[in-house]
PDB file of N, CA and C in Angstrom:
ATOM      1  N   MET A 721     196.005   8.871 195.502  1.00  0.00           N
ATOM      2  CA  MET A 721     194.218   9.083 195.777  1.00  0.00           C
ATOM      3  C   MET A 721     193.806   7.698 195.215  1.00  0.00           C
ATOM      4  N   LYS A 722     192.907   7.003 195.742  1.00  0.00           N
ATOM      5  CA  LYS A 722     192.254   5.726 195.764  1.00  0.00           C
ATOM      6  C   LYS A 722     191.156   6.188 194.340  1.00  0.00           C
ATOM      7  N   LYS A 723     190.891   5.603 193.706  1.00  0.00           N
ATOM      8  CA  LYS A 723     189.960   5.378 192.613  1.00  0.00           C
ATOM      9  C   LYS A 723     188.458   5.064 193.165  1.00  0.00           C
ATOM     10  N   THR A 724     187.288   5.932 193.534  1.00  0.00           N
ATOM     11  CA  THR A 724     186.115   5.445 194.045  1.00  0.00           C
ATOM     12  C   THR A 724     185.028   5.347 193.161  1.00  0.00           C
ATOM     13  N   VAL A 725     184.231   4.529 192.977  1.00  0.00           N
ATOM     14  CA  VAL A 725     183.655   4.536 191.813  1.00  0.00           C
ATOM     15  C   VAL A 725     181.958   4.438 193.027  1.00  0.00           C
ATOM     16  N   SER A 726     181.070   5.364 192.298  1.00  0.00           N
ATOM     17  CA  SER A 726     179.612   5.104 192.572  1.00  0.00           C
ATOM     18  C   SER A 726     178.619   3.940 192.266  1.00  0.00           C
ATOM     19  N   LEU A 727     178.055   3.514 193.543  1.00  0.00           N
ATOM     20  CA  LEU A 727     177.110   2.415 193.316  1.00  0.00           C
ATOM     21  C   LEU A 727     175.943   2.909 192.982  1.00  0.00           C
ATOM     22  N   LYS A 728     175.312   2.444 191.765  1.00  0.00           N
ATOM     23  CA  LYS A 728     173.969   2.981 191.421  1.00  0.00           C
ATOM     24  C   LYS A 728     172.824   1.885 191.091  1.00  0.00           C
ATOM     25  N   GLU A 729     173.412   0.672 190.864  1.00  0.00           N
ATOM     26  CA  GLU A 729     172.297  -0.353 191.021  1.00  0.00           C
ATOM     27  C   GLU A 729     171.491  -0.588 192.141  1.00  0.00           C
ATOM     28  N   ASN A 730     170.223  -1.083 192.321  1.00  0.00           N
ATOM     29  CA  ASN A 730     169.488  -1.403 193.231  1.00  0.00           C
ATOM     30  C   ASN A 730     170.149  -2.649 193.671  1.00  0.00           C
ATOM     31  N   HIS A 731     170.510  -3.620 192.979  1.00  0.00           N
ATOM     32  CA  HIS A 731     170.774  -4.556 193.440  1.00  0.00           C
ATOM     33  C   HIS A 731     171.912  -4.933 194.035  1.00  0.00           C
ATOM     34  N   GLU A 732     172.789  -3.732 193.678  1.00  0.00           N
ATOM     35  CA  GLU A 732     174.131  -3.576 194.591  1.00  0.00           C
ATOM     36  C   GLU A 732     173.833  -3.172 195.941  1.00  0.00           C
ATOM     37  N   PHE A 733     172.908  -2.372 196.133  1.00  0.00           N
ATOM     38  CA  PHE A 733     172.701  -1.516 197.605  1.00  0.00           C
ATOM     39  C   PHE A 733     171.974  -2.788 198.162  1.00  0.00           C
ATOM     40  N   ARG A 734     171.083  -3.732 197.612  1.00  0.00           N
ATOM     41  CA  ARG A 734     170.434  -4.666 198.216  1.00  0.00           C
ATOM     42  C   ARG A 734     171.218  -5.574 199.016  1.00  0.00           C
ATOM     43  N   ARG A 735     172.326  -6.083 198.300  1.00  0.00           N
ATOM     44  CA  ARG A 735     173.377  -6.918 198.376  1.00  0.00           C
ATOM     45  C   ARG A 735     173.905  -6.576 199.810  1.00  0.00           C
ATOM     46  N   LEU A 736     174.208  -5.215 199.873  1.00  0.00           N
ATOM     47  CA  LEU A 736     174.983  -4.570 201.117  1.00  0.00           C
ATOM     48  C   LEU A 736     174.160  -4.921 202.523  1.00  0.00           C
ATOM     49  N   TYR A 737     172.888  -4.270 202.176  1.00  0.00           N
ATOM     50  CA  TYR A 737     171.805  -4.572 203.323  1.00  0.00           C
ATOM     51  C   TYR A 737     171.662  -5.726 204.057  1.00  0.00           C
ATOM     52  N   HIS A 738     171.991  -6.853 202.817  1.00  0.00           N
ATOM     53  CA  HIS A 738     171.531  -8.236 203.167  1.00  0.00           C
ATOM     54  C   HIS A 738     172.857  -9.001 204.060  1.00  0.00           C
ATOM     55  N   ARG A 739     173.574  -8.517 202.882  1.00  0.00           N
ATOM     56  CA  ARG A 739     175.041  -9.496 203.282  1.00  0.00           C
ATOM     57  C   ARG A 739     176.000  -8.589 204.037  1.00  0.00           C
ATOM     58  N   GLY A 740     175.986  -7.360 203.945  1.00  0.00           N
ATOM     59  CA  GLY A 740     177.328  -6.294 204.333  1.00  0.00           C
ATOM     60  C   GLY A 740     177.216  -6.466 206.087  1.00  0.00           C
ATOM     61  N   VAL A 741     178.275  -6.165 206.529  1.00  0.00           N
ATOM     62  CA  VAL A 741     178.787  -5.480 207.805  1.00  0.00           C
ATOM     63  C   VAL A 741     178.392  -4.258 207.943  1.00  0.00           C
ATOM     64  N   SER A 742     177.615  -4.354 209.243  1.00  0.00           N
ATOM     65  CA  SER A 742     176.645  -2.562 209.531  1.00  0.00           C
ATOM     66  C   SER A 742     177.328  -2.477 210.700  1.00  0.00           C
ATOM     67  N   THR A 743     177.924  -0.757 210.975  1.00  0.00           N
ATOM     68  CA  THR A 743     178.012  -0.352 212.468  1.00  0.00           C
ATOM     69  C   THR A 743     177.150   1.001 212.071  1.00  0.00           C
ATOM     70  N   ALA A 744     176.848   1.362 213.427  1.00  0.00           N
ATOM     71  CA  ALA A 744     175.936   2.737 213.284  1.00  0.00           C
ATOM     72  C   ALA A 744     177.068   3.911 214.301  1.00  0.00           C
ATOM     73  N   GLY A 745     176.523   5.208 213.395  1.00  0.00           N
ATOM     74  CA  GLY A 745     176.905   6.591 214.279  1.00  0.00           C
ATOM     75  C   GLY A 745     175.794   7.161 214.484  1.00  0.00           C
ATOM     76  N   LYS A 746     176.385   8.133 215.243  1.00  0.00           N
ATOM     77  CA  LYS A 746     175.302   9.178 215.611  1.00  0.00           C
ATOM     78  C   LYS A 746     174.471   9.700 214.281  1.00  0.00           C
ATOM     79  N   HIS A 747     175.279   9.798 213.237  1.00  0.00           N
ATOM     80  CA  HIS A 747     174.982  10.583 211.895  1.00  0.00           C
ATOM     81  C   HIS A 747     174.585   9.513 210.780  1.00  0.00           C
ATOM     82  N   VAL A 748     175.288   8.410 210.995  1.00  0.00           N
ATOM     83  CA  VAL A 748     174.869   7.397 210.054  1.00  0.00           C
ATOM     84  C   VAL A 748     175.385   5.922 210.174  1.00  0.00           C
ATOM     85  N   VAL A 749     174.907   5.329 209.206  1.00  0.00           N
ATOM     86  CA  VAL A 749     174.798   3.721 209.123  1.00  0.00           C
ATOM     87  C   VAL A 749     175.977   3.380 208.220  1.00  0.00           C
ATOM     88  N   ILE A 750     176.595   2.404 208.395  1.00  0.00           N
ATOM     89  CA  ILE A 750     177.818   2.259 207.221  1.00  0.00           C
ATOM     90  C   ILE A 750     177.294   0.798 206.995  1.00  0.00           C
ATOM     91  N   TYR A 751     177.200   0.562 205.733  1.00  0.00           N
ATOM     92  CA  TYR A 751     177.279  -0.904 205.270  1.00  0.00           C
ATOM     93  C   TYR A 751     178.303  -1.399 204.507  1.00  0.00           C
ATOM     94  N   CYS A 752     178.966  -2.383 204.711  1.00  0.00           N
ATOM     95  CA  CYS A 752     180.165  -2.491 203.836  1.00  0.00           C
ATOM     96  C   CYS A 752     180.573  -4.040 203.973  1.00  0.00           C
ATOM     97  N   ARG A 753     181.040  -4.314 202.399  1.00  0.00           N
ATOM     98  CA  ARG A 753     181.332  -5.900 202.184  1.00  0.00           C
ATOM     99  C   ARG A 753     182.899  -5.628 201.190  1.00  0.00           C
ATOM    100  N   ARG A 754     183.411  -6.555 201.399  1.00  0.00           N
ATOM    101  CA  ARG A 754     184.567  -6.851 200.547  1.00  0.00           C
ATOM    102  C   ARG A 754     183.790  -6.802 198.940  1.00  0.00           C
ATOM    103  N   ASN A 755     184.934  -6.492 197.798  1.00  0.00           N
ATOM    104  CA  ASN A 755     184.507  -6.622 196.571  1.00  0.00           C
ATOM    105  C   ASN A 755     185.836  -7.289 195.937  1.00  0.00           C
ATOM    106  N   LYS A 756     185.594  -7.787 195.041  1.00  0.00           N
ATOM    107  CA  LYS A 756     186.942  -8.512 194.315  1.00  0.00           C
ATOM    108  C   LYS A 756     187.805  -7.722 193.373  1.00  0.00           C
ATOM    109  N   LEU A 757     187.287  -6.355 193.357  1.00  0.00           N
ATOM    110  CA  LEU A 757     187.784  -5.165 192.653  1.00  0.00           C
ATOM    111  C   LEU A 757     189.297  -4.437 193.062  1.00  0.00           C
ATOM    112  N   GLY A 758     189.785  -3.918 192.682  1.00  0.00           N
ATOM    113  CA  GLY A 758     190.828  -2.975 193.583  1.00  0.00           C
ATOM    114  C   GLY A 758     190.963  -1.767 193.949  1.00  0.00           C
ATOM    115  N   TYR A 759     189.484  -1.844 193.671  1.00  0.00           N
ATOM    116  CA  TYR A 759     188.906  -0.005 194.517  1.00  0.00           C
ATOM    117  C   TYR A 759     187.790  -0.303 194.900  1.00  0.00           C
ATOM    118  N   ASN A 760     187.469   1.165 195.543  1.00  0.00           N
ATOM    119  CA  ASN A 760     186.209   0.622 196.566  1.00  0.00           C
ATOM    120  C   ASN A 760     185.025   1.992 195.673  1.00  0.00           C
ATOM    121  N   ARG A 761     184.171   1.304 195.951  1.00  0.00           N
ATOM    122  CA  ARG A 761     182.781   1.866 195.533  1.00  0.00           C
ATOM    123  C   ARG A 761     181.521   1.975 196.772  1.00  0.00           C
ATOM    124  N   LEU A 762     181.493   3.067 196.139  1.00  0.00           N
ATOM    125  CA  LEU A 762     180.324   4.077 196.960  1.00  0.00           C
ATOM    126  C   LEU A 762     179.442   4.409 197.030  1.00  0.00           C
ATOM    127  N   GLY A 763     178.210   4.095 197.973  1.00  0.00           N
ATOM    128  CA  GLY A 763     176.993   4.363 197.435  1.00  0.00           C
ATOM    129  C   GLY A 763     176.261   5.019 198.953  1.00  0.00           C
ATOM    130  N   LEU A 764     175.509   6.483 198.528  1.00  0.00           N
ATOM    131  CA  LEU A 764     174.985   7.232 199.650  1.00  0.00           C
ATOM    132  C   LEU A 764     173.536   7.009 199.818  1.00  0.00           C
ATOM    133  N   THR A 765     172.714   6.929 200.575  1.00  0.00           N
ATOM    134  CA  THR A 765     171.198   6.955 200.925  1.00  0.00           C
ATOM    135  C   THR A 765     170.546   7.867 201.611  1.00  0.00           C
ATOM    136  N   VAL A 766     169.853   8.770 201.535  1.00  0.00           N
ATOM    137  CA  VAL A 766     169.152   9.875 202.312  1.00  0.00           C
ATOM    138  C   VAL A 766     167.692   9.897 201.992  1.00  0.00           C
ATOM    139  N   SER A 767     167.101   9.136 202.945  1.00  0.00           N
ATOM    140  CA  SER A 767     165.383   9.205 202.998  1.00  0.00           C
ATOM    141  C   SER A 767     164.877  10.169 202.816  1.00  0.00           C
ATOM    142  N   ALA A 768     164.047  10.101 201.675  1.00  0.00           N
ATOM    143  CA  ALA A 768     162.918  11.567 201.410  1.00  0.00           C
ATOM    144  C   ALA A 768     162.079  11.850 202.674  1.00  0.00           C
ATOM    145  N   LYS A 769     161.907  10.852 203.822  1.00  0.00           N
ATOM    146  CA  LYS A 769     161.282  11.069 204.818  1.00  0.00           C
ATOM    147  C   LYS A 769     162.337  12.170 205.639  1.00  0.00           C
ATOM    148  N   LEU A 770     163.366  12.198 205.941  1.00  0.00           N
ATOM    149  CA  LEU A 770     164.242  13.236 206.710  1.00  0.00           C
ATOM    150  C   LEU A 770     164.002  14.171 206.022  1.00  0.00           C
ATOM    151  N   ALA A 771     164.005  14.956 204.757  1.00  0.00           N
ATOM    152  CA  ALA A 771     163.890  16.102 204.705  1.00  0.00           C
ATOM    153  C   ALA A 771     163.638  16.700 203.370  1.00  0.00           C
ATOM    154  N   CYS A 772     163.589  18.042 202.833  1.00  0.00           N
ATOM    155  CA  CYS A 772     163.394  18.394 201.668  1.00  0.00           C
ATOM    156  C   CYS A 772     164.493  18.182 200.658  1.00  0.00           C
ATOM    157  N   ALA A 773     164.358  18.137 199.573  1.00  0.00           N
ATOM    158  CA  ALA A 773     165.244  17.684 198.589  1.00  0.00           C
ATOM    159  C   ALA A 773     166.912  18.181 198.658  1.00  0.00           C
ATOM    160  N   VAL A 774     166.498  19.880 198.873  1.00  0.00           N
ATOM    161  CA  VAL A 774     167.814  20.763 199.204  1.00  0.00           C
ATOM    162  C   VAL A 774     168.707  19.916 200.423  1.00  0.00           C
ATOM    163  N   LYS A 775     168.047  19.950 201.409  1.00  0.00           N
ATOM    164  CA  LYS A 775     168.764  19.408 202.548  1.00  0.00           C
ATOM    165  C   LYS A 775     169.329  18.118 202.382  1.00  0.00           C
ATOM    166  N   ARG A 776     168.345  17.280 201.656  1.00  0.00           N
ATOM    167  CA  ARG A 776     169.082  15.719 201.483  1.00  0.00           C
ATOM    168  C   ARG A 776     170.318  15.718 200.431  1.00  0.00           C
ATOM    169  N   ASN A 777     170.188  16.760 199.394  1.00  0.00           N
ATOM    170  CA  ASN A 777     171.437  16.815 198.723  1.00  0.00           C
ATOM    171  C   ASN A 777     172.510  17.626 199.465  1.00  0.00           C
ATOM    172  N   ARG A 778     172.205  18.551 200.498  1.00  0.00           N
ATOM    173  CA  ARG A 778     173.529  18.928 201.366  1.00  0.00           C
ATOM    174  C   ARG A 778     173.914  17.859 201.999  1.00  0.00           C
ATOM    175  N   ILE A 779     173.283  16.764 202.610  1.00  0.00           N
ATOM    176  CA  ILE A 779     173.524  16.040 203.440  1.00  0.00           C
ATOM    177  C   ILE A 779     174.585  14.908 202.526  1.00  0.00           C
ATOM    178  N   LYS A 780     174.216  14.486 201.378  1.00  0.00           N
ATOM    179  CA  LYS A 780     175.064  14.027 200.801  1.00  0.00           C
ATOM    180  C   LYS A 780     175.957  14.586 200.083  1.00  0.00           C
ATOM    181  N   ARG A 781     176.151  15.736 200.050  1.00  0.00           N
ATOM    182  CA  ARG A 781     177.337  16.745 199.627  1.00  0.00           C
ATOM    183  C   ARG A 781     178.723  16.412 200.893  1.00  0.00           C
ATOM    184  N   LEU A 782     177.764  16.861 201.752  1.00  0.00           N
ATOM    185  CA  LEU A 782     178.527  16.476 203.405  1.00  0.00           C
ATOM    186  C   LEU A 782     179.172  15.266 203.545  1.00  0.00           C
ATOM    187  N   PHE A 783     178.704  14.006 203.385  1.00  0.00           N
ATOM    188  CA  PHE A 783     178.873  12.844 203.205  1.00  0.00           C
ATOM    189  C   PHE A 783     180.140  12.031 202.082  1.00  0.00           C
ATOM    190  N   ARG A 784     179.572  12.939 200.956  1.00  0.00           N
ATOM    191  CA  ARG A 784     180.775  12.708 199.886  1.00  0.00           C
ATOM    192  C   ARG A 784     182.118  13.203 200.301  1.00  0.00           C
ATOM    193  N   GLU A 785     182.118  14.246 201.032  1.00  0.00           N
ATOM    194  CA  GLU A 785     183.273  15.128 201.084  1.00  0.00           C
ATOM    195  C   GLU A 785     184.031  14.405 202.419  1.00  0.00           C
ATOM    196  N   ALA A 786     183.239  14.015 203.382  1.00  0.00           N
ATOM    197  CA  ALA A 786     183.883  13.704 204.577  1.00  0.00           C
ATOM    198  C   ALA A 786     184.657  12.170 204.032  1.00  0.00           C
ATOM    199  N   TYR A 787     184.020  11.524 203.276  1.00  0.00           N
ATOM    200  CA  TYR A 787     184.866  10.490 202.877  1.00  0.00           C
ATOM    201  C   TYR A 787     185.886  10.555 201.468  1.00  0.00           C
ATOM    202  N   ARG A 788     185.695  11.510 201.016  1.00  0.00           N
ATOM    203  CA  ARG A 788     187.003  11.821 200.259  1.00  0.00           C
ATOM    204  C   ARG A 788     187.825  12.200 201.186  1.00  0.00           C
ATOM    205  N   LEU A 789     187.876  13.081 202.091  1.00  0.00           N
ATOM    206  CA  LEU A 789     189.094  13.469 203.005  1.00  0.00           C
ATOM    207  C   LEU A 789     189.692  12.450 203.466  1.00  0.00           C
ATOM    208  N   ASN A 790     188.941  11.339 203.992  1.00  0.00           N
ATOM    209  CA  ASN A 790     189.422  10.353 204.794  1.00  0.00           C
ATOM    210  C   ASN A 790     189.394   9.257 204.174  1.00  0.00           C
ATOM    211  N   GLU A 791     189.475   9.088 202.708  1.00  0.00           N
ATOM    212  CA  GLU A 791     189.669   7.802 201.898  1.00  0.00           C
ATOM    213  C   GLU A 791     190.919   6.955 202.292  1.00  0.00           C
ATOM    214  N   ASP A 792     191.682   7.514 202.624  1.00  0.00           N
ATOM    215  CA  ASP A 792     192.994   6.726 202.785  1.00  0.00           C
ATOM    216  C   ASP A 792     192.630   5.977 204.177  1.00  0.00           C
ATOM    217  N   LYS A 793     191.660   6.285 205.014  1.00  0.00           N
ATOM    218  CA  LYS A 793     191.441   5.381 206.191  1.00  0.00           C
ATOM    219  C   LYS A 793     190.603   4.263 205.818  1.00  0.00           C
ATOM    220  N   PHE A 794     190.111   3.958 204.890  1.00  0.00           N
ATOM    221  CA  PHE A 794     189.250   3.037 204.400  1.00  0.00           C
ATOM    222  C   PHE A 794     190.276   1.989 203.810  1.00  0.00           C
ATOM    223  N   ALA A 795     189.890   0.490 204.005  1.00  0.00           N
ATOM    224  CA  ALA A 795     190.355  -0.502 203.114  1.00  0.00           C
ATOM    225  C   ALA A 795     190.254  -0.297 201.419  1.00  0.00           C
ATOM    226  N   ASP A 796     190.937  -1.211 201.130  1.00  0.00           N
ATOM    227  CA  ASP A 796     190.949  -0.907 199.509  1.00  0.00           C
ATOM    228  C   ASP A 796     190.290  -2.461 199.131  1.00  0.00           C
ATOM    229  N   GLY A 797     189.158  -2.123 197.994  1.00  0.00           N
ATOM    230  CA  GLY A 797     188.153  -2.965 197.518  1.00  0.00           C
ATOM    231  C   GLY A 797     187.367  -3.400 198.438  1.00  0.00           C
ATOM    232  N   ILE A 798     186.574  -2.596 198.658  1.00  0.00           N
ATOM    233  CA  ILE A 798     185.219  -2.676 199.606  1.00  0.00           C
ATOM    234  C   ILE A 798     184.054  -1.890 198.981  1.00  0.00           C
ATOM    235  N   ASP A 799     182.978  -2.764 199.115  1.00  0.00           N
ATOM    236  CA  ASP A 799     181.555  -1.919 198.663  1.00  0.00           C
ATOM    237  C   ASP A 799     181.102  -0.613 199.883  1.00  0.00           C
ATOM    238  N   LEU A 800     180.720   0.177 199.714  1.00  0.00           N
ATOM    239  CA  LEU A 800     180.357   0.583 200.890  1.00  0.00           C
ATOM    240  C   LEU A 800     179.112   1.429 201.146  1.00  0.00           C
ATOM    241  N   VAL A 801     177.963   1.602 201.635  1.00  0.00           N
ATOM    242  CA  VAL A 801     176.717   2.482 201.396  1.00  0.00           C
ATOM    243  C   VAL A 801     176.493   3.419 202.780  1.00  0.00           C
ATOM    244  N   LEU A 802     176.827   4.404 202.812  1.00  0.00           N
ATOM    245  CA  LEU A 802     176.214   5.318 204.171  1.00  0.00           C
ATOM    246  C   LEU A 802     174.941   5.793 203.880  1.00  0.00           C
ATOM    247  N   VAL A 803     174.374   5.344 205.128  1.00  0.00           N
ATOM    248  CA  VAL A 803     172.690   5.640 205.139  1.00  0.00           C
ATOM    249  C   VAL A 803     172.850   6.940 206.419  1.00  0.00           C
ATOM    250  N   ALA A 804     172.269   8.089 205.520  1.00  0.00           N
ATOM    251  CA  ALA A 804     171.988   9.342 206.718  1.00  0.00           C
ATOM    252  C   ALA A 804     170.787   8.720 207.771  1.00  0.00           C
ATOM    253  N   ARG A 805     170.991   9.483 209.030  1.00  0.00           N
ATOM    254  CA  ARG A 805     170.187   9.112 209.919  1.00  0.00           C
ATOM    255  C   ARG A 805     169.685  10.439 210.212  1.00  0.00           C
ATOM    256  N   VAL A 806     168.646  10.736 211.122  1.00  0.00           N
ATOM    257  CA  VAL A 806     167.659  11.761 211.140  1.00  0.00           C
ATOM    258  C   VAL A 806     168.570  12.840 211.522  1.00  0.00           C
ATOM    259  N   ARG A 807     169.114  12.770 212.873  1.00  0.00           N
ATOM    260  CA  ARG A 807     170.501  13.366 213.125  1.00  0.00           C
ATOM    261  C   ARG A 807     171.432  14.323 212.117  1.00  0.00           C
ATOM    262  N   ALA A 808     171.540  13.950 210.891  1.00  0.00           N
ATOM    263  CA  ALA A 808     172.276  14.481 210.044  1.00  0.00           C
ATOM    264  C   ALA A 808     171.807  15.406 209.674  1.00  0.00           C
ATOM    265  N   VAL A 809     170.518  15.647 209.641  1.00  0.00           N
ATOM    266  CA  VAL A 809     169.680  16.970 208.758  1.00  0.00           C
ATOM    267  C   VAL A 809     170.817  18.269 209.161  1.00  0.00           C
ATOM    268  N   GLY A 810     170.591  18.643 210.454  1.00  0.00           N
ATOM    269  CA  GLY A 810     171.047  19.701 211.204  1.00  0.00           C
ATOM    270  C   GLY A 810     172.376  19.860 211.306  1.00  0.00           C
ATOM    271  N   ALA A 811     173.244  18.864 211.041  1.00  0.00           N
ATOM    272  CA  ALA A 811     174.773  18.606 212.031  1.00  0.00           C
ATOM    273  C   ALA A 811     175.477  19.347 210.769  1.00  0.00           C
ATOM    274  N   SER A 812     176.768  19.597 211.336  1.00  0.00           N
ATOM    275  CA  SER A 812     177.816  20.497 210.718  1.00  0.00           C
ATOM    276  C   SER A 812     178.690  19.517 210.055  1.00  0.00           C
ATOM    277  N   TYR A 813     179.521  19.840 209.259  1.00  0.00           N
ATOM    278  CA  TYR A 813     180.271  19.122 208.473  1.00  0.00           C
ATOM    279  C   TYR A 813     181.191  18.528 209.596  1.00  0.00           C
ATOM    280  N   GLN A 814     181.378  19.179 210.378  1.00  0.00           N
ATOM    281  CA  GLN A 814     182.442  18.373 211.927  1.00  0.00           C
ATOM    282  C   GLN A 814     182.101  17.380 212.479  1.00  0.00           C
ATOM    283  N   GLU A 815     180.533  17.462 212.707  1.00  0.00           N
ATOM    284  CA  GLU A 815     179.854  16.526 213.495  1.00  0.00           C
ATOM    285  C   GLU A 815     179.757  15.044 212.244  1.00  0.00           C
ATOM    286  N   ILE A 816     179.316  15.293 211.291  1.00  0.00           N
ATOM    287  CA  ILE A 816     178.923  14.570 210.353  1.00  0.00           C
ATOM    288  C   ILE A 816     180.839  13.376 209.966  1.00  0.00           C
ATOM    289  N   GLU A 817     181.904  14.237 209.983  1.00  0.00           N
ATOM    290  CA  GLU A 817     182.900  13.464 209.787  1.00  0.00           C
ATOM    291  C   GLU A 817     183.430  12.820 210.974  1.00  0.00           C
ATOM    292  N   LYS A 818     183.053  13.295 212.061  1.00  0.00           N
ATOM    293  CA  LYS A 818     183.234  12.706 213.386  1.00  0.00           C
ATOM    294  C   LYS A 818     182.478  11.356 213.676  1.00  0.00           C
ATOM    295  N   SER A 819     181.391  11.436 213.269  1.00  0.00           N
ATOM    296  CA  SER A 819     180.624  10.353 213.417  1.00  0.00           C
ATOM    297  C   SER A 819     180.816   9.162 212.391  1.00  0.00           C
ATOM    298  N   LEU A 820     181.376   9.804 211.150  1.00  0.00           N
ATOM    299  CA  LEU A 820     181.642   8.770 209.867  1.00  0.00           C
ATOM    300  C   LEU A 820     182.714   7.976 210.604  1.00  0.00           C
ATOM    301  N   LEU A 821     183.742   8.778 210.891  1.00  0.00           N
ATOM    302  CA  LEU A 821     184.924   8.087 211.411  1.00  0.00           C
ATOM    303  C   LEU A 821     185.004   7.300 212.650  1.00  0.00           C
ATOM    304  N   ARG A 822     183.927   7.816 213.405  1.00  0.00           N
ATOM    305  CA  ARG A 822     183.953   6.801 214.728  1.00  0.00           C
ATOM    306  C   ARG A 822     183.013   5.315 214.259  1.00  0.00           C
ATOM    307  N   ALA A 823     181.879   5.403 213.430  1.00  0.00           N
ATOM    308  CA  ALA A 823     181.401   4.387 212.564  1.00  0.00           C
ATOM    309  C   ALA A 823     182.307   3.618 211.929  1.00  0.00           C
ATOM    310  N   LEU A 824     183.338   4.510 211.043  1.00  0.00           N
ATOM    311  CA  LEU A 824     184.414   3.478 210.625  1.00  0.00           C
ATOM    312  C   LEU A 824     185.544   2.617 211.594  1.00  0.00           C
ATOM    313  N   LYS A 825     185.679   3.314 212.737  1.00  0.00           N
ATOM    314  CA  LYS A 825     186.685   2.707 213.466  1.00  0.00           C
ATOM    315  C   LYS A 825     185.767   1.575 213.865  1.00  0.00           C
ATOM    316  N   ASP A 826     184.711   1.342 213.922  1.00  0.00           N
ATOM    317  CA  ASP A 826     183.894   0.026 214.937  1.00  0.00           C
ATOM    318  C   ASP A 826     183.677  -0.758 213.695  1.00  0.00           C
ATOM    319  N   ASN A 827     183.854  -0.532 212.382  1.00  0.00           N
ATOM    320  CA  ASN A 827     183.718  -1.753 211.315  1.00  0.00           C
ATOM    321  C   ASN A 827     184.745  -2.423 211.128  1.00  0.00           C
ATOM    322  N   LYS A 828     184.863  -3.395 211.375  1.00  0.00           N
ATOM    323  CA  LYS A 828     186.121  -4.367 211.430  1.00  0.00           C
ATOM    324  C   LYS A 828     186.536  -4.088 209.482  1.00  0.00           C
ATOM    325  N   VAL A 829     185.451  -4.296 208.827  1.00  0.00           N
ATOM    326  CA  VAL A 829     185.752  -4.927 207.451  1.00  0.00           C
ATOM    327  C   VAL A 829     186.296  -3.321 206.644  1.00  0.00           C
ATOM    328  N   ALA A 830     185.540  -2.241 206.848  1.00  0.00           N
ATOM    329  CA  ALA A 830     185.942  -1.191 206.338  1.00  0.00           C
ATOM    330  C   ALA A 830     187.317  -0.147 206.728  1.00  0.00           C
ATOM    331  N   ALA A 831     187.640  -0.570 207.710  1.00  0.00           N
ATOM    332  CA  ALA A 831     188.925   0.093 208.748  1.00  0.00           C
ATOM    333  C   ALA A 831     190.206  -0.522 207.595  1.00  0.00           C
ATOM    334  N   ALA A 832     191.028   0.456 207.723  1.00  0.00           N
ATOM    335  CA  ALA A 832     192.149   0.146 206.654  1.00  0.00           C
ATOM    336  C   ALA A 832     193.305  -0.688 207.589  1.00  0.00           C
ATOM    337  N   ARG A 833     194.026  -1.612 207.163  1.00  0.00           N
ATOM    338  CA  ARG A 833     194.820  -2.196 207.938  1.00  0.00           C
ATOM    339  C   ARG A 833     195.894  -1.103 208.295  1.00  0.00           C
ATOM    340  N   THR A 834     196.717  -0.975 209.069  1.00  0.00           N
ATOM    341  CA  THR A 834     197.626  -0.267 209.361  1.00  0.00           C
ATOM    342  C   THR A 834     198.857  -0.886 210.338  1.00  0.00           C
TER     343      THR A 834
END
């Protein structure tokens, strides 16, 4: 199992938004960029405009779990920010996972080399 650390600092998120490669899925937008570390760092963003705190936290849990279970499909040494879209509010886990994997497939930086 790969080691994944959370992105917490505002400047780390900003760097990915401005310099990262982005791809969009139905429920998620992925921003990613290579880092010089040997492990991945994950950040999650769910806007307060989407829903109340309970629903936002549920969305974050679903994305975190979808990432955790599919972590081997991501390349090593990347910084990754997942931004939830409005459609993620009422989505099931299967829909979120499918959207995440489809967006990953389109993103050449984040997709693991096979």
